Short mmCIF file of C-alpha atoms in Angstrom, two decimals:
data_model
loop_
_atom_site.label_atom_id
_atom_site.label_comp_id
_atom_site.label_asym_id
_atom_site.label_seq_id
_atom_site.Cartn_x
_atom_site.Cartn_y
_atom_site.Cartn_z
CA MET A 1 9.36 -6.98 -13.50
CA ALA A 2 10.98 -10.15 -12.24
CA ALA A 3 13.71 -11.97 -14.13
CA ALA A 4 14.95 -15.54 -13.82
CA GLY A 5 12.62 -16.09 -10.86
CA LYS A 6 14.09 -13.22 -8.85
CA ARG A 7 12.10 -10.22 -7.62
CA MET A 8 14.10 -7.27 -8.90
CA ILE A 9 12.73 -3.76 -8.55
CA GLY A 10 14.52 -0.50 -8.13
CA GLY A 11 17.84 -2.33 -8.58
CA VAL A 12 17.29 -4.40 -5.40
CA ASN A 13 17.00 -8.17 -5.17
CA TRP A 14 14.19 -8.36 -2.62
CA GLU A 15 14.43 -12.15 -2.25
CA GLU A 16 18.05 -11.79 -1.17
CA GLN A 17 17.12 -8.99 1.22
CA GLU A 18 14.39 -11.11 2.84
CA ALA A 19 16.78 -14.09 3.09
CA ASN A 20 19.32 -11.92 4.90
CA LYS A 21 16.59 -10.76 7.27
CA ARG A 22 15.60 -14.35 8.07
CA ALA A 23 19.25 -15.35 8.61
CA ARG A 24 19.57 -12.55 11.16
CA TYR A 25 16.75 -14.03 13.24
CA ASP A 26 18.25 -17.55 13.02
CA SER A 27 21.67 -16.45 14.32
CA PRO A 28 22.71 -16.03 18.01
CA VAL A 29 21.90 -12.56 19.29
CA THR A 30 24.86 -10.20 19.76
CA GLN A 31 25.16 -6.53 20.64
CA SER A 32 25.61 -5.66 16.98
CA ASP A 33 22.46 -7.65 16.16
CA THR A 34 20.56 -5.68 18.77
CA ASP A 35 21.83 -2.44 17.26
CA SER A 36 20.82 -3.64 13.82
CA GLU A 37 17.34 -4.51 15.06
CA GLY A 38 17.03 -1.02 16.50
CA GLU A 39 18.08 0.47 13.19
CA PHE A 40 15.59 -1.76 11.35
CA GLU A 41 12.76 -0.71 13.67
CA GLU A 42 13.68 2.94 13.21
CA ALA A 43 13.68 2.51 9.43
CA GLU A 44 10.25 0.82 9.59
CA ASN A 45 8.88 3.67 11.69
CA GLN A 46 10.27 6.20 9.22
CA PHE A 47 8.63 4.29 6.38
CA VAL A 48 5.24 4.26 8.13
CA GLU A 49 5.51 7.97 8.91
CA GLY A 50 6.61 8.82 5.38
CA LEU A 51 3.86 6.78 3.73
CA THR A 52 1.23 8.21 6.05
CA LYS A 53 2.40 11.75 5.37
CA ALA A 54 2.41 11.14 1.62
CA LEU A 55 -1.21 9.96 1.76
CA GLU A 56 -2.20 12.87 4.00
CA LEU A 57 -0.70 15.32 1.51
CA MET A 58 -2.70 13.71 -1.27
CA ILE A 59 -5.85 14.12 0.83
CA GLU A 60 -5.06 17.75 1.59
CA LYS A 61 -4.88 18.81 -2.06
CA PRO A 62 -7.02 21.95 -2.51
CA ASP A 63 -9.55 20.19 -4.71
CA GLY A 64 -13.21 19.86 -3.84
CA ARG A 65 -14.13 17.20 -6.39
CA GLY A 66 -15.06 13.67 -5.51
CA LYS A 67 -14.46 13.77 -1.78
CA VAL A 68 -17.82 12.25 -0.86
CA ARG A 69 -19.92 9.66 -2.68
CA THR A 70 -22.48 10.91 -5.19
CA ALA A 71 -24.77 9.38 -7.81
CA ALA A 72 -22.08 10.15 -10.41
CA HIS A 73 -19.70 7.83 -8.59
CA ASP A 74 -22.23 5.01 -8.65
CA GLU A 75 -22.89 5.55 -12.36
CA ALA A 76 -19.17 5.34 -13.05
CA LYS A 77 -18.93 2.22 -10.85
CA VAL A 78 -16.45 3.79 -8.45
CA GLY A 79 -18.84 4.45 -5.56
CA ILE A 80 -17.68 1.20 -3.99
CA PHE A 81 -14.47 2.91 -2.90
CA TYR A 82 -16.41 5.29 -0.62
CA SER A 83 -17.47 4.66 2.95
CA SER A 84 -20.54 6.34 4.40
CA HIS A 85 -18.51 7.68 7.33
CA LYS A 86 -14.99 8.62 8.37
CA GLN A 87 -12.98 6.05 10.29
CA SER A 88 -12.38 6.60 14.01
CA PHE A 89 -8.74 5.45 13.89
CA SER A 90 -5.77 7.29 12.43
CA LEU A 91 -4.32 6.64 9.00
CA ALA A 92 -0.96 5.83 10.62
CA PHE A 93 -2.65 3.13 12.73
CA TYR A 94 -4.20 1.65 9.58
CA ILE A 95 -0.90 1.61 7.66
CA ARG A 96 0.84 -0.04 10.60
CA ARG A 97 -1.90 -2.68 10.77
CA LEU A 98 -1.46 -3.49 7.07
CA ILE A 99 2.30 -3.78 7.51
CA ASP A 100 1.91 -6.05 10.53
CA TYR A 101 -0.72 -8.39 9.08
CA CYS A 102 -0.48 -8.40 5.27
CA GLY A 103 2.97 -9.99 5.29
CA CYS A 104 4.30 -8.09 2.29
CA SER A 105 7.50 -6.15 1.73
CA ASN A 106 7.79 -2.37 1.89
CA SER A 107 8.22 -2.40 -1.87
CA ALA A 108 4.59 -3.55 -2.17
CA PHE A 109 3.55 -0.40 -0.31
CA VAL A 110 5.57 1.69 -2.76
CA LEU A 111 3.67 0.07 -5.64
CA MET A 112 0.46 0.69 -3.70
CA LEU A 113 1.17 4.41 -3.71
CA VAL A 114 1.97 4.33 -7.43
CA TYR A 115 -1.36 2.62 -8.18
CA MET A 116 -3.31 5.05 -6.01
CA ASP A 117 -1.71 8.00 -7.78
CA ARG A 118 -2.57 6.48 -11.14
CA VAL A 119 -6.19 5.99 -10.07
CA LEU A 120 -6.48 9.61 -8.92
CA SER A 121 -4.89 10.84 -12.16
CA SER A 122 -7.02 8.75 -14.53
CA GLN A 123 -10.40 8.86 -12.75
CA PRO A 124 -11.51 12.50 -12.35
CA LEU A 125 -14.50 11.56 -10.20
CA ILE A 126 -12.23 10.27 -7.42
CA ALA A 127 -10.33 12.54 -5.06
CA LEU A 128 -8.59 11.06 -2.06
CA SER A 129 -10.50 11.84 1.14
CA GLU A 130 -11.16 10.50 4.61
CA TYR A 131 -14.15 8.69 3.13
CA ASN A 132 -12.18 6.58 0.64
CA VAL A 133 -8.50 6.54 1.62
CA HIS A 134 -8.72 3.26 3.56
CA ARG A 135 -10.53 1.34 0.82
CA LEU A 136 -8.30 2.70 -1.92
CA THR A 137 -5.20 1.94 0.15
CA MET A 138 -6.26 -1.63 0.90
CA THR A 139 -7.29 -2.36 -2.67
CA ALA A 140 -4.09 -0.95 -4.15
CA LEU A 141 -2.04 -2.96 -1.65
CA VAL A 142 -3.82 -6.18 -2.60
CA LEU A 143 -3.00 -5.55 -6.27
CA ALA A 144 0.60 -4.69 -5.45
CA THR A 145 1.04 -7.76 -3.26
CA LYS A 146 -0.39 -10.12 -5.86
CA TYR A 147 1.75 -8.56 -8.57
CA LEU A 148 5.03 -8.46 -6.64
CA GLU A 149 5.12 -11.09 -3.92
CA ASP A 150 5.66 -14.84 -4.22
CA GLU A 151 3.29 -15.65 -1.35
CA VAL A 152 -0.14 -14.03 -1.03
CA ARG A 153 -3.21 -14.53 1.17
CA THR A 154 -6.84 -14.96 0.16
CA ASN A 155 -9.12 -12.00 -0.43
CA SER A 156 -11.13 -13.18 2.57
CA TYR A 157 -8.05 -12.64 4.74
CA TYR A 158 -7.26 -9.25 3.19
CA ALA A 159 -10.86 -8.17 3.74
CA ARG A 160 -10.64 -8.96 7.45
CA VAL A 161 -7.31 -7.16 7.83
CA GLY A 162 -8.42 -4.10 5.88
CA GLY A 163 -11.87 -3.73 7.44
CA ILE A 164 -13.75 -4.68 4.26
CA SER A 165 -17.07 -6.32 5.10
CA THR A 166 -16.85 -9.43 2.91
CA MET A 167 -14.60 -11.25 0.45
CA LYS A 168 -17.18 -10.52 -2.25
CA GLU A 169 -16.78 -6.80 -1.65
CA MET A 170 -12.99 -7.14 -1.68
CA ASN A 171 -13.27 -8.89 -5.04
CA LYS A 172 -15.40 -6.04 -6.40
CA LEU A 173 -12.94 -3.44 -5.15
CA GLU A 174 -10.07 -5.29 -6.79
CA GLY A 175 -11.93 -5.59 -10.08
CA ALA A 176 -12.95 -1.93 -10.06
CA MET A 177 -9.38 -0.72 -9.52
CA LEU A 178 -7.98 -3.09 -12.14
CA SER A 179 -10.50 -1.65 -14.59
CA ILE A 180 -9.46 1.94 -13.81
CA LEU A 181 -5.80 0.95 -14.24
CA HIS A 182 -6.60 -0.91 -17.48
CA PHE A 183 -5.00 -3.97 -15.87
CA ASP A 184 -1.57 -2.35 -16.20
CA LEU A 185 0.32 -2.97 -12.95
CA TYR A 186 3.87 -2.66 -14.28
CA VAL A 187 6.09 -0.11 -12.54
CA ASP A 188 9.50 0.53 -14.02
CA PRO A 189 12.53 0.84 -11.69
CA GLU A 190 12.87 4.60 -12.21
CA GLU A 191 9.24 5.24 -11.25
CA PHE A 192 9.60 2.92 -8.26
CA ASP A 193 12.71 4.75 -7.06
CA MET A 194 10.96 8.10 -7.42
CA TYR A 195 8.00 7.07 -5.23
CA GLN A 196 10.21 5.32 -2.71
CA SER A 197 12.38 8.44 -2.38
CA PHE A 198 9.22 10.50 -1.99
CA ILE A 199 8.07 8.32 0.92
CA TYR A 200 11.40 8.38 2.75
CA GLY A 201 11.75 12.09 2.09
CA MET A 202 8.56 12.94 3.96
CA LYS A 203 9.16 14.72 7.27
CA ARG A 204 6.69 14.94 10.12
#
């Protein structure tokens, strides 16, 4: 996906975009900077809302299969993605936490959604539900971050941020999803643009 050491996806040089963002913080604050910061915050909020809504729509599909863990899931080695209970916090809160603490670009979250959709399409035993959405989201984001970003954290760190009990469990989740995806993490620019447009097109 990257060429000549540059992170290019969807026709955007993300390294250049991040450099421009850093330069903004290093410069003296002006009224236009304040306006730009407000616009940036609004765009971030729209992204969180759009991504949350996209995941909620995937959960709300009228499909009764695979919503809770069964023996069939364990036999297929996908039971690890299921929690025994629903989380007490909202999905929007969880997405915001990942954005704040994982230190990855929004493009990594777009890839995350692509990977989750691929998992749901290729593994008929799994249907997105309130019992697995957090684990699937965190695992897909770890894969996306490691594939796309230049700087990544340890799985121990990602486990703490994502509410996974141990690094060992995070490793197992990562391995299980890689197996389902056949270790194919490539996303072409057209597919990336389609999912990104889908996220930003979501309306509350």
